[in-house]
JSON list of N, CA and C in Angstrom, two decimals:
[
{"chain": "A", "resi": 15, "resn": "UNK", "atom": "N", "xyz": [-70.19, -1.79, -118.28]},
{"chain": "A", "resi": 15, "resn": "UNK", "atom": "CA", "xyz": [-70.52, -1.23, -116.58]},
{"chain": "A", "resi": 15, "resn": "UNK", "atom": "C", "xyz": [-70.57, -1.90, -116.08]},
{"chain": "A", "resi": 16, "resn": "UNK", "atom": "N", "xyz": [-71.46, -3.46, -116.13]},
{"chain": "A", "resi": 16, "resn": "UNK", "atom": "CA", "xyz": [-71.49, -4.17, -115.72]},
{"chain": "A", "resi": 16, "resn": "UNK", "atom": "C", "xyz": [-70.50, -5.41, -114.61]},
{"chain": "A", "resi": 17, "resn": "UNK", "atom": "N", "xyz": [-69.04, -5.13, -115.56]},
{"chain": "A", "resi": 17, "resn": "UNK", "atom": "CA", "xyz": [-67.89, -5.66, -115.52]},
{"chain": "A", "resi": 17, "resn": "UNK", "atom": "C", "xyz": [-67.41, -4.10, -113.79]},
{"chain": "A", "resi": 18, "resn": "UNK", "atom": "N", "xyz": [-67.22, -3.63, -114.51]},
{"chain": "A", "resi": 18, "resn": "UNK", "atom": "CA", "xyz": [-66.46, -2.13, -113.23]},
{"chain": "A", "resi": 18, "resn": "UNK", "atom": "C", "xyz": [-67.64, -2.74, -112.04]},
{"chain": "A", "resi": 19, "resn": "UNK", "atom": "N", "xyz": [-68.71, -2.96, -112.40]},
{"chain": "A", "resi": 19, "resn": "UNK", "atom": "CA", "xyz": [-69.19, -2.91, -110.76]},
{"chain": "A", "resi": 19, "resn": "UNK", "atom": "C", "xyz": [-69.55, -4.64, -110.54]},
{"chain": "A", "resi": 20, "resn": "UNK", "atom": "N", "xyz": [-69.26, -5.73, -111.39]},
{"chain": "A", "resi": 20, "resn": "UNK", "atom": "CA", "xyz": [-68.75, -7.02, -110.18]},
{"chain": "A", "resi": 20, "resn": "UNK", "atom": "C", "xyz": [-67.10, -6.42, -110.43]},
{"chain": "A", "resi": 21, "resn": "UNK", "atom": "N", "xyz": [-66.26, -5.05, -110.24]},
{"chain": "A", "resi": 21, "resn": "UNK", "atom": "CA", "xyz": [-64.99, -5.39, -109.59]},
{"chain": "A", "resi": 21, "resn": "UNK", "atom": "C", "xyz": [-65.44, -4.32, -108.71]},
{"chain": "A", "resi": 22, "resn": "UNK", "atom": "N", "xyz": [-66.41, -3.67, -108.43]},
{"chain": "A", "resi": 22, "resn": "UNK", "atom": "CA", "xyz": [-66.85, -3.58, -106.81]},
{"chain": "A", "resi": 22, "resn": "UNK", "atom": "C", "xyz": [-67.12, -3.97, -106.09]},
{"chain": "A", "resi": 23, "resn": "UNK", "atom": "N", "xyz": [-67.78, -5.06, -106.53]},
{"chain": "A", "resi": 23, "resn": "UNK", "atom": "CA", "xyz": [-68.75, -5.86, -106.01]},
{"chain": "A", "resi": 23, "resn": "UNK", "atom": "C", "xyz": [-68.09, -7.56, -105.15]},
{"chain": "A", "resi": 24, "resn": "UNK", "atom": "N", "xyz": [-66.29, -6.96, -106.14]},
{"chain": "A", "resi": 24, "resn": "UNK", "atom": "CA", "xyz": [-65.51, -7.99, -105.39]},
{"chain": "A", "resi": 24, "resn": "UNK", "atom": "C", "xyz": [-64.57, -7.79, -103.70]},
{"chain": "A", "resi": 25, "resn": "UNK", "atom": "N", "xyz": [-64.58, -5.94, -104.90]},
{"chain": "A", "resi": 25, "resn": "UNK", "atom": "CA", "xyz": [-63.75, -4.90, -104.26]},
{"chain": "A", "resi": 25, "resn": "UNK", "atom": "C", "xyz": [-64.38, -5.43, -102.20]},
{"chain": "A", "resi": 26, "resn": "UNK", "atom": "N", "xyz": [-65.65, -5.12, -102.32]},
{"chain": "A", "resi": 26, "resn": "UNK", "atom": "CA", "xyz": [-66.82, -4.55, -100.91]},
{"chain": "A", "resi": 26, "resn": "UNK", "atom": "C", "xyz": [-67.28, -5.01, -100.33]},
{"chain": "A", "resi": 27, "resn": "UNK", "atom": "N", "xyz": [-67.62, -6.19, -101.53]},
{"chain": "A", "resi": 27, "resn": "UNK", "atom": "CA", "xyz": [-69.01, -7.59, -100.67]},
{"chain": "A", "resi": 27, "resn": "UNK", "atom": "C", "xyz": [-68.48, -7.51, -98.43]},
{"chain": "A", "resi": 28, "resn": "UNK", "atom": "N", "xyz": [-67.67, -8.57, -99.23]},
{"chain": "A", "resi": 28, "resn": "UNK", "atom": "CA", "xyz": [-67.05, -8.62, -97.21]},
{"chain": "A", "resi": 28, "resn": "UNK", "atom": "C", "xyz": [-66.68, -7.57, -96.43]},
{"chain": "A", "resi": 29, "resn": "UNK", "atom": "N", "xyz": [-66.12, -6.39, -96.74]},
{"chain": "A", "resi": 29, "resn": "UNK", "atom": "CA", "xyz": [-66.91, -5.55, -96.09]},
{"chain": "A", "resi": 29, "resn": "UNK", "atom": "C", "xyz": [-67.49, -5.01, -95.53]},
{"chain": "A", "resi": 30, "resn": "UNK", "atom": "N", "xyz": [-68.79, -4.84, -96.66]},
{"chain": "A", "resi": 30, "resn": "UNK", "atom": "CA", "xyz": [-70.26, -4.18, -95.99]},
{"chain": "A", "resi": 30, "resn": "UNK", "atom": "C", "xyz": [-70.23, -5.43, -94.89]},
{"chain": "A", "resi": 31, "resn": "UNK", "atom": "N", "xyz": [-71.18, -7.16, -95.93]},
{"chain": "A", "resi": 31, "resn": "UNK", "atom": "CA", "xyz": [-71.28, -7.66, -95.11]},
{"chain": "A", "resi": 31, "resn": "UNK", "atom": "C", "xyz": [-70.78, -7.65, -93.27]},
{"chain": "A", "resi": 32, "resn": "UNK", "atom": "N", "xyz": [-69.43, -7.36, -93.53]},
{"chain": "A", "resi": 32, "resn": "UNK", "atom": "CA", "xyz": [-69.25, -7.71, -91.63]},
{"chain": "A", "resi": 32, "resn": "UNK", "atom": "C", "xyz": [-69.82, -6.35, -90.75]},
{"chain": "A", "resi": 33, "resn": "UNK", "atom": "N", "xyz": [-70.18, -4.59, -91.77]},
{"chain": "A", "resi": 33, "resn": "UNK", "atom": "CA", "xyz": [-70.51, -4.23, -91.57]},
{"chain": "A", "resi": 33, "resn": "UNK", "atom": "C", "xyz": [-72.06, -4.32, -90.15]},
{"chain": "A", "resi": 34, "resn": "UNK", "atom": "N", "xyz": [-72.78, -4.49, -91.90]},
{"chain": "A", "resi": 34, "resn": "UNK", "atom": "CA", "xyz": [-74.15, -5.34, -91.44]},
{"chain": "A", "resi": 34, "resn": "UNK", "atom": "C", "xyz": [-74.65, -6.50, -90.74]},
{"chain": "A", "resi": 35, "resn": "UNK", "atom": "N", "xyz": [-73.68, -7.33, -90.61]},
{"chain": "A", "resi": 35, "resn": "UNK", "atom": "CA", "xyz": [-73.29, -8.31, -89.13]},
{"chain": "A", "resi": 35, "resn": "UNK", "atom": "C", "xyz": [-73.27, -7.91, -87.63]},
{"chain": "A", "resi": 36, "resn": "UNK", "atom": "N", "xyz": [-72.37, -7.03, -88.07]},
{"chain": "A", "resi": 36, "resn": "UNK", "atom": "CA", "xyz": [-71.75, -6.39, -86.87]},
{"chain": "A", "resi": 36, "resn": "UNK", "atom": "C", "xyz": [-72.72, -5.44, -86.07]},
{"chain": "A", "resi": 37, "resn": "UNK", "atom": "N", "xyz": [-74.28, -5.45, -87.02]},
{"chain": "A", "resi": 37, "resn": "UNK", "atom": "CA", "xyz": [-76.02, -4.45, -86.51]},
{"chain": "A", "resi": 37, "resn": "UNK", "atom": "C", "xyz": [-76.16, -4.74, -86.67]},
{"chain": "A", "resi": 38, "resn": "UNK", "atom": "N", "xyz": [-76.67, -6.50, -86.68]},
{"chain": "A", "resi": 38, "resn": "UNK", "atom": "CA", "xyz": [-77.69, -7.45, -87.10]},
{"chain": "A", "resi": 38, "resn": "UNK", "atom": "C", "xyz": [-77.11, -8.60, -85.93]},
{"chain": "A", "resi": 39, "resn": "UNK", "atom": "N", "xyz": [-76.31, -8.96, -85.99]},
{"chain": "A", "resi": 39, "resn": "UNK", "atom": "CA", "xyz": [-75.85, -10.04, -84.91]},
{"chain": "A", "resi": 39, "resn": "UNK", "atom": "C", "xyz": [-76.96, -11.04, -85.67]},
{"chain": "A", "resi": 40, "resn": "UNK", "atom": "N", "xyz": [-77.17, -11.39, -87.09]},
{"chain": "A", "resi": 40, "resn": "UNK", "atom": "CA", "xyz": [-77.48, -12.91, -87.37]},
{"chain": "A", "resi": 40, "resn": "UNK", "atom": "C", "xyz": [-77.06, -12.65, -88.90]},
{"chain": "A", "resi": 41, "resn": "UNK", "atom": "N", "xyz": [-76.16, -13.78, -89.14]},
{"chain": "A", "resi": 41, "resn": "UNK", "atom": "CA", "xyz": [-75.25, -13.98, -90.88]},
{"chain": "A", "resi": 41, "resn": "UNK", "atom": "C", "xyz": [-76.43, -14.35, -91.71]},
{"chain": "A", "resi": 42, "resn": "UNK", "atom": "N", "xyz": [-77.36, -15.11, -91.25]},
{"chain": "A", "resi": 42, "resn": "UNK", "atom": "CA", "xyz": [-78.54, -15.50, -92.24]},
{"chain": "A", "resi": 42, "resn": "UNK", "atom": "C", "xyz": [-78.68, -13.97, -93.45]},
{"chain": "A", "resi": 43, "resn": "UNK", "atom": "N", "xyz": [-79.65, -12.56, -92.22]},
{"chain": "A", "resi": 43, "resn": "UNK", "atom": "CA", "xyz": [-80.20, -11.54, -91.84]},
{"chain": "A", "resi": 43, "resn": "UNK", "atom": "C", "xyz": [-78.73, -10.94, -93.27]},
{"chain": "A", "resi": 44, "resn": "UNK", "atom": "N", "xyz": [-78.12, -10.84, -92.73]},
{"chain": "A", "resi": 44, "resn": "UNK", "atom": "CA", "xyz": [-76.58, -10.23, -92.79]},
{"chain": "A", "resi": 44, "resn": "UNK", "atom": "C", "xyz": [-77.12, -10.76, -94.41]},
{"chain": "A", "resi": 45, "resn": "UNK", "atom": "N", "xyz": [-76.30, -11.71, -94.81]},
{"chain": "A", "resi": 45, "resn": "UNK", "atom": "CA", "xyz": [-76.49, -11.80, -95.97]},
{"chain": "A", "resi": 45, "resn": "UNK", "atom": "C", "xyz": [-77.74, -11.82, -96.79]},
{"chain": "A", "resi": 46, "resn": "UNK", "atom": "N", "xyz": [-78.43, -11.93, -96.32]},
{"chain": "A", "resi": 46, "resn": "UNK", "atom": "CA", "xyz": [-79.82, -11.05, -97.22]},
{"chain": "A", "resi": 46, "resn": "UNK", "atom": "C", "xyz": [-80.06, -9.09, -97.28]},
{"chain": "A", "resi": 47, "resn": "UNK", "atom": "N", "xyz": [-79.17, -8.43, -96.45]},
{"chain": "A", "resi": 47, "resn": "UNK", "atom": "CA", "xyz": [-79.46, -7.34, -95.84]},
{"chain": "A", "resi": 47, "resn": "UNK", "atom": "C", "xyz": [-78.23, -7.15, -97.56]},
{"chain": "A", "resi": 48, "resn": "UNK", "atom": "N", "xyz": [-77.13, -7.88, -97.03]},
{"chain": "A", "resi": 48, "resn": "UNK", "atom": "CA", "xyz": [-75.82, -7.54, -97.83]},
{"chain": "A", "resi": 48, "resn": "UNK", "atom": "C", "xyz": [-76.04, -7.58, -99.81]},
{"chain": "A", "resi": 49, "resn": "UNK", "atom": "N", "xyz": [-76.78, -8.38, -99.93]},
{"chain": "A", "resi": 49, "resn": "UNK", "atom": "CA", "xyz": [-77.84, -8.58, -100.84]},
{"chain": "A", "resi": 49, "resn": "UNK", "atom": "C", "xyz": [-78.95, -7.29, -101.75]},
{"chain": "A", "resi": 50, "resn": "UNK", "atom": "N", "xyz": [-79.35, -7.03, -100.37]},
{"chain": "A", "resi": 50, "resn": "UNK", "atom": "CA", "xyz": [-80.15, -6.39, -100.64]},
{"chain": "A", "resi": 50, "resn": "UNK", "atom": "C", "xyz": [-79.00, -4.54, -100.62]},
{"chain": "A", "resi": 51, "resn": "UNK", "atom": "N", "xyz": [-78.33, -4.21, -100.69]},
{"chain": "A", "resi": 51, "resn": "UNK", "atom": "CA", "xyz": [-77.05, -3.29, -100.87]},
{"chain": "A", "resi": 51, "resn": "UNK", "atom": "C", "xyz": [-76.66, -3.65, -102.50]},
{"chain": "A", "resi": 52, "resn": "UNK", "atom": "N", "xyz": [-76.26, -4.70, -103.01]},
{"chain": "A", "resi": 52, "resn": "UNK", "atom": "CA", "xyz": [-75.67, -4.08, -104.15]},
{"chain": "A", "resi": 52, "resn": "UNK", "atom": "C", "xyz": [-77.04, -4.85, -104.92]},
{"chain": "A", "resi": 53, "resn": "UNK", "atom": "N", "xyz": [-78.13, -4.36, -104.52]},
{"chain": "A", "resi": 53, "resn": "UNK", "atom": "CA", "xyz": [-78.27, -4.56, -106.17]},
{"chain": "A", "resi": 53, "resn": "UNK", "atom": "C", "xyz": [-79.14, -3.63, -105.84]},
{"chain": "A", "resi": 54, "resn": "UNK", "atom": "N", "xyz": [-79.41, -2.54, -104.41]},
{"chain": "A", "resi": 54, "resn": "UNK", "atom": "CA", "xyz": [-79.62, -0.81, -105.39]},
{"chain": "A", "resi": 54, "resn": "UNK", "atom": "C", "xyz": [-78.15, -0.19, -105.79]},
{"chain": "A", "resi": 55, "resn": "UNK", "atom": "N", "xyz": [-77.53, -1.15, -105.50]},
{"chain": "A", "resi": 55, "resn": "UNK", "atom": "CA", "xyz": [-76.00, 0.07, -105.69]},
{"chain": "A", "resi": 55, "resn": "UNK", "atom": "C", "xyz": [-76.31, -0.58, -106.98]},
{"chain": "A", "resi": 56, "resn": "UNK", "atom": "N", "xyz": [-76.79, -0.95, -108.01]},
{"chain": "A", "resi": 56, "resn": "UNK", "atom": "CA", "xyz": [-76.54, -2.06, -109.28]},
{"chain": "A", "resi": 56, "resn": "UNK", "atom": "C", "xyz": [-77.79, -1.09, -109.98]},
{"chain": "A", "resi": 57, "resn": "UNK", "atom": "N", "xyz": [-78.19, -0.68, -109.05]},
{"chain": "A", "resi": 57, "resn": "UNK", "atom": "CA", "xyz": [-79.61, 0.02, -110.66]},
{"chain": "A", "resi": 57, "resn": "UNK", "atom": "C", "xyz": [-79.25, 2.08, -110.04]},
{"chain": "A", "resi": 58, "resn": "UNK", "atom": "N", "xyz": [-78.57, 2.01, -108.48]},
{"chain": "A", "resi": 58, "resn": "UNK", "atom": "CA", "xyz": [-78.36, 3.39, -108.87]},
{"chain": "A", "resi": 58, "resn": "UNK", "atom": "C", "xyz": [-76.90, 3.62, -109.86]},
{"chain": "A", "resi": 59, "resn": "UNK", "atom": "N", "xyz": [-76.21, 2.48, -110.31]},
{"chain": "A", "resi": 59, "resn": "UNK", "atom": "CA", "xyz": [-74.32, 2.79, -111.22]},
{"chain": "A", "resi": 59, "resn": "UNK", "atom": "C", "xyz": [-75.58, 2.21, -112.14]},
{"chain": "A", "resi": 60, "resn": "UNK", "atom": "N", "xyz": [-76.47, 2.22, -112.41]},
{"chain": "A", "resi": 60, "resn": "UNK", "atom": "CA", "xyz": [-76.69, 2.19, -113.73]},
{"chain": "A", "resi": 60, "resn": "UNK", "atom": "C", "xyz": [-77.20, 3.47, -114.18]},
{"chain": "A", "resi": 61, "resn": "UNK", "atom": "N", "xyz": [-78.24, 3.98, -113.22]},
{"chain": "A", "resi": 61, "resn": "UNK", "atom": "CA", "xyz": [-78.54, 5.45, -113.86]},
{"chain": "A", "resi": 61, "resn": "UNK", "atom": "C", "xyz": [-78.48, 6.63, -114.16]},
{"chain": "A", "resi": 62, "resn": "UNK", "atom": "N", "xyz": [-76.71, 6.65, -112.57]},
{"chain": "A", "resi": 62, "resn": "UNK", "atom": "CA", "xyz": [-75.72, 7.74, -112.69]},
{"chain": "A", "resi": 62, "resn": "UNK", "atom": "C", "xyz": [-74.33, 7.14, -111.84]},
{"chain": "A", "resi": 63, "resn": "UNK", "atom": "N", "xyz": [-73.67, 7.76, -112.22]},
{"chain": "A", "resi": 63, "resn": "UNK", "atom": "CA", "xyz": [-71.25, 7.56, -112.21]},
{"chain": "A", "resi": 63, "resn": "UNK", "atom": "C", "xyz": [-72.07, 8.59, -111.02]},
{"chain": "A", "resi": 64, "resn": "UNK", "atom": "N", "xyz": [-71.63, 7.93, -109.52]},
{"chain": "A", "resi": 64, "resn": "UNK", "atom": "CA", "xyz": [-71.26, 7.75, -108.60]},
{"chain": "A", "resi": 64, "resn": "UNK", "atom": "C", "xyz": [-69.33, 7.49, -108.31]},
{"chain": "A", "resi": 65, "resn": "UNK", "atom": "N", "xyz": [-69.09, 9.16, -107.53]},
{"chain": "A", "resi": 65, "resn": "UNK", "atom": "CA", "xyz": [-67.16, 9.02, -107.51]},
{"chain": "A", "resi": 65, "resn": "UNK", "atom": "C", "xyz": [-67.01, 8.61, -106.63]},
{"chain": "A", "resi": 66, "resn": "UNK", "atom": "N", "xyz": [-67.51, 8.09, -105.39]},
{"chain": "A", "resi": 66, "resn": "UNK", "atom": "CA", "xyz": [-66.97, 7.77, -104.08]},
{"chain": "A", "resi": 66, "resn": "UNK", "atom": "C", "xyz": [-67.86, 5.80, -104.03]},
{"chain": "A", "resi": 67, "resn": "UNK", "atom": "N", "xyz": [-67.25, 5.28, -104.29]},
{"chain": "A", "resi": 67, "resn": "UNK", "atom": "CA", "xyz": [-68.58, 3.93, -104.53]},
{"chain": "A", "resi": 67, "resn": "UNK", "atom": "C", "xyz": [-67.95, 3.29, -103.31]},
{"chain": "A", "resi": 68, "resn": "UNK", "atom": "N", "xyz": [-67.48, 3.64, -102.34]},
{"chain": "A", "resi": 68, "resn": "UNK", "atom": "CA", "xyz": [-67.44, 2.73, -101.06]},
{"chain": "A", "resi": 68, "resn": "UNK", "atom": "C", "xyz": [-68.62, 4.03, -100.20]},
{"chain": "A", "resi": 69, "resn": "UNK", "atom": "N", "xyz": [-68.21, 4.57, -100.51]},
{"chain": "A", "resi": 69, "resn": "UNK", "atom": "CA", "xyz": [-68.89, 5.64, -99.63]},
{"chain": "A", "resi": 69, "resn": "UNK", "atom": "C", "xyz": [-70.24, 5.44, -99.53]},
{"chain": "A", "resi": 70, "resn": "UNK", "atom": "N", "xyz": [-70.81, 5.87, -100.46]},
{"chain": "A", "resi": 70, "resn": "UNK", "atom": "CA", "xyz": [-71.85, 5.26, -101.37]},
{"chain": "A", "resi": 70, "resn": "UNK", "atom": "C", "xyz": [-73.23, 3.61, -101.06]},
{"chain": "A", "resi": 71, "resn": "UNK", "atom": "N", "xyz": [-71.96, 2.31, -100.75]},
{"chain": "A", "resi": 71, "resn": "UNK", "atom": "CA", "xyz": [-72.35, 1.72, -100.46]},
{"chain": "A", "resi": 71, "resn": "UNK", "atom": "C", "xyz": [-72.38, 1.30, -99.04]},
{"chain": "A", "resi": 72, "resn": "UNK", "atom": "N", "xyz": [-71.68, 2.26, -97.97]},
{"chain": "A", "resi": 72, "resn": "UNK", "atom": "CA", "xyz": [-71.33, 2.47, -97.06]},
{"chain": "A", "resi": 72, "resn": "UNK", "atom": "C", "xyz": [-73.33, 3.00, -95.97]},
{"chain": "A", "resi": 73, "resn": "UNK", "atom": "N", "xyz": [-73.28, 3.77, -97.24]},
{"chain": "A", "resi": 73, "resn": "UNK", "atom": "CA", "xyz": [-74.77, 4.44, -96.91]},
{"chain": "A", "resi": 73, "resn": "UNK", "atom": "C", "xyz": [-75.54, 3.95, -98.00]},
{"chain": "A", "resi": 74, "resn": "UNK", "atom": "N", "xyz": [-75.53, 3.07, -97.67]},
{"chain": "A", "resi": 74, "resn": "UNK", "atom": "CA", "xyz": [-76.88, 2.31, -98.82]},
{"chain": "A", "resi": 74, "resn": "UNK", "atom": "C", "xyz": [-77.02, 1.15, -97.74]},
{"chain": "A", "resi": 75, "resn": "UNK", "atom": "N", "xyz": [-75.90, 0.73, -97.59]},
{"chain": "A", "resi": 75, "resn": "UNK", "atom": "CA", "xyz": [-76.00, -0.34, -96.14]},
{"chain": "A", "resi": 75, "resn": "UNK", "atom": "C", "xyz": [-76.50, 0.53, -94.61]},
{"chain": "A", "resi": 76, "resn": "UNK", "atom": "N", "xyz": [-76.16, 1.29, -94.55]},
{"chain": "A", "resi": 76, "resn": "UNK", "atom": "CA", "xyz": [-77.23, 2.03, -92.84]},
{"chain": "A", "resi": 76, "resn": "UNK", "atom": "C", "xyz": [-78.55, 2.26, -93.20]},
{"chain": "A", "resi": 77, "resn": "UNK", "atom": "N", "xyz": [-79.20, 2.60, -94.35]},
{"chain": "A", "resi": 77, "resn": "UNK", "atom": "CA", "xyz": [-79.84, 3.15, -94.33]},
{"chain": "A", "resi": 77, "resn": "UNK", "atom": "C", "xyz": [-81.26, 1.81, -94.84]},
{"chain": "A", "resi": 78, "resn": "UNK", "atom": "N", "xyz": [-80.21, 0.48, -95.72]},
{"chain": "A", "resi": 78, "resn": "UNK", "atom": "CA", "xyz": [-81.39, -0.58, -94.98]},
{"chain": "A", "resi": 78, "resn": "UNK", "atom": "C", "xyz": [-80.90, -1.61, -93.34]},
{"chain": "A", "resi": 79, "resn": "UNK", "atom": "N", "xyz": [-80.41, -1.26, -93.05]},
{"chain": "A", "resi": 79, "resn": "UNK", "atom": "CA", "xyz": [-80.17, -1.58, -91.38]},
{"chain": "A", "resi": 79, "resn": "UNK", "atom": "C", "xyz": [-81.03, -1.71, -90.93]},
{"chain": "A", "resi": 80, "resn": "UNK", "atom": "N", "xyz": [-80.95, 0.70, -91.17]},
{"chain": "A", "resi": 80, "resn": "UNK", "atom": "CA", "xyz": [-82.31, 0.91, -90.81]},
{"chain": "A", "resi": 80, "resn": "UNK", "atom": "C", "xyz": [-83.45, 0.38, -90.96]},
{"chain": "A", "resi": 81, "resn": "UNK", "atom": "N", "xyz": [-83.67, 0.86, -91.70]},
{"chain": "A", "resi": 81, "resn": "UNK", "atom": "CA", "xyz": [-85.11, -0.34, -92.06]},
{"chain": "A", "resi": 81, "resn": "UNK", "atom": "C", "xyz": [-85.78, -1.33, -92.00]},
{"chain": "A", "resi": 82, "resn": "UNK", "atom": "N", "xyz": [-84.26, -2.46, -91.13]},
{"chain": "A", "resi": 82, "resn": "UNK", "atom": "CA", "xyz": [-84.49, -3.70, -91.38]},
{"chain": "A", "resi": 82, "resn": "UNK", "atom": "C", "xyz": [-85.31, -3.94, -89.58]},
{"chain": "A", "resi": 83, "resn": "UNK", "atom": "N", "xyz": [-84.59, -2.58, -89.03]},
{"chain": "A", "resi": 83, "resn": "UNK", "atom": "CA", "xyz": [-85.31, -2.72, -87.38]},
{"chain": "A", "resi": 83, "resn": "UNK", "atom": "C", "xyz": [-86.48, -1.74, -87.60]},
{"chain": "A", "resi": 84, "resn": "UNK", "atom": "N", "xyz": [-87.19, -1.49, -88.33]},
{"chain": "A", "resi": 84, "resn": "UNK", "atom": "CA", "xyz": [-87.83, -0.32, -88.06]},
{"chain": "A", "resi": 84, "resn": "UNK", "atom": "C", "xyz": [-88.84, -1.65, -88.83]},
{"chain": "A", "resi": 85, "resn": "UNK", "atom": "N", "xyz": [-89.14, -2.37, -90.14]},
{"chain": "A", "resi": 85, "resn": "UNK", "atom": "CA", "xyz": [-89.95, -3.49, -90.25]},
{"chain": "A", "resi": 85, "resn": "UNK", "atom": "C", "xyz": [-89.25, -4.29, -89.07]},
{"chain": "A", "resi": 86, "resn": "UNK", "atom": "N", "xyz": [-88.28, -4.73, -88.04]},
{"chain": "A", "resi": 86, "resn": "UNK", "atom": "CA", "xyz": [-88.65, -5.20, -86.75]},
{"chain": "A", "resi": 86, "resn": "UNK", "atom": "C", "xyz": [-89.45, -4.70, -85.70]},
{"chain": "A", "resi": 87, "resn": "UNK", "atom": "N", "xyz": [-89.44, -3.91, -85.75]},
{"chain": "A", "resi": 87, "resn": "UNK", "atom": "CA", "xyz": [-90.36, -3.29, -84.57]},
{"chain": "A", "resi": 87, "resn": "UNK", "atom": "C", "xyz": [-91.36, -2.38, -85.62]},
{"chain": "A", "resi": 88, "resn": "UNK", "atom": "N", "xyz": [-91.64, -2.90, -86.22]},
{"chain": "A", "resi": 88, "resn": "UNK", "atom": "CA", "xyz": [-93.70, -2.78, -86.76]},
{"chain": "A", "resi": 88, "resn": "UNK", "atom": "C", "xyz": [-94.01, -3.85, -86.20]},
{"chain": "A", "resi": 89, "resn": "UNK", "atom": "N", "xyz": [-93.23, -5.32, -86.79]},
{"chain": "A", "resi": 89, "resn": "UNK", "atom": "CA", "xyz": [-94.07, -6.37, -86.61]},
{"chain": "A", "resi": 89, "resn": "UNK", "atom": "C", "xyz": [-94.20, -6.97, -85.43]},
{"chain": "A", "resi": 90, "resn": "UNK", "atom": "N", "xyz": [-93.05, -6.03, -84.63]},
{"chain": "A", "resi": 90, "resn": "UNK", "atom": "CA", "xyz": [-93.00, -6.45, -82.62]},
{"chain": "A", "resi": 90, "resn": "UNK", "atom": "C", "xyz": [-94.35, -6.21, -82.16]},
{"chain": "A", "resi": 91, "resn": "UNK", "atom": "N", "xyz": [-95.57, -5.48, -82.88]},
{"chain": "A", "resi": 91, "resn": "UNK", "atom": "CA", "xyz": [-96.06, -4.00, -81.96]},
{"chain": "A", "resi": 91, "resn": "UNK", "atom": "C", "xyz": [-97.44, -5.80, -82.24]}
]
């Protein structure tokens, strides 16, 4: 499982990072959020079989970006 996930990571890390950096406009924040995507994905991959890894990773990335902006707004108030 870890070897399989390592291959998925290698294949998609750059794509997910680019997706996130376009949304948050900060390389540092994008790096942090990208690592969070793969931590969450690894946890899910260990629990269940995922049919479409790419779609699953982008879904997690979208949710993490939304969560990031929710937190950002909350702390600005």
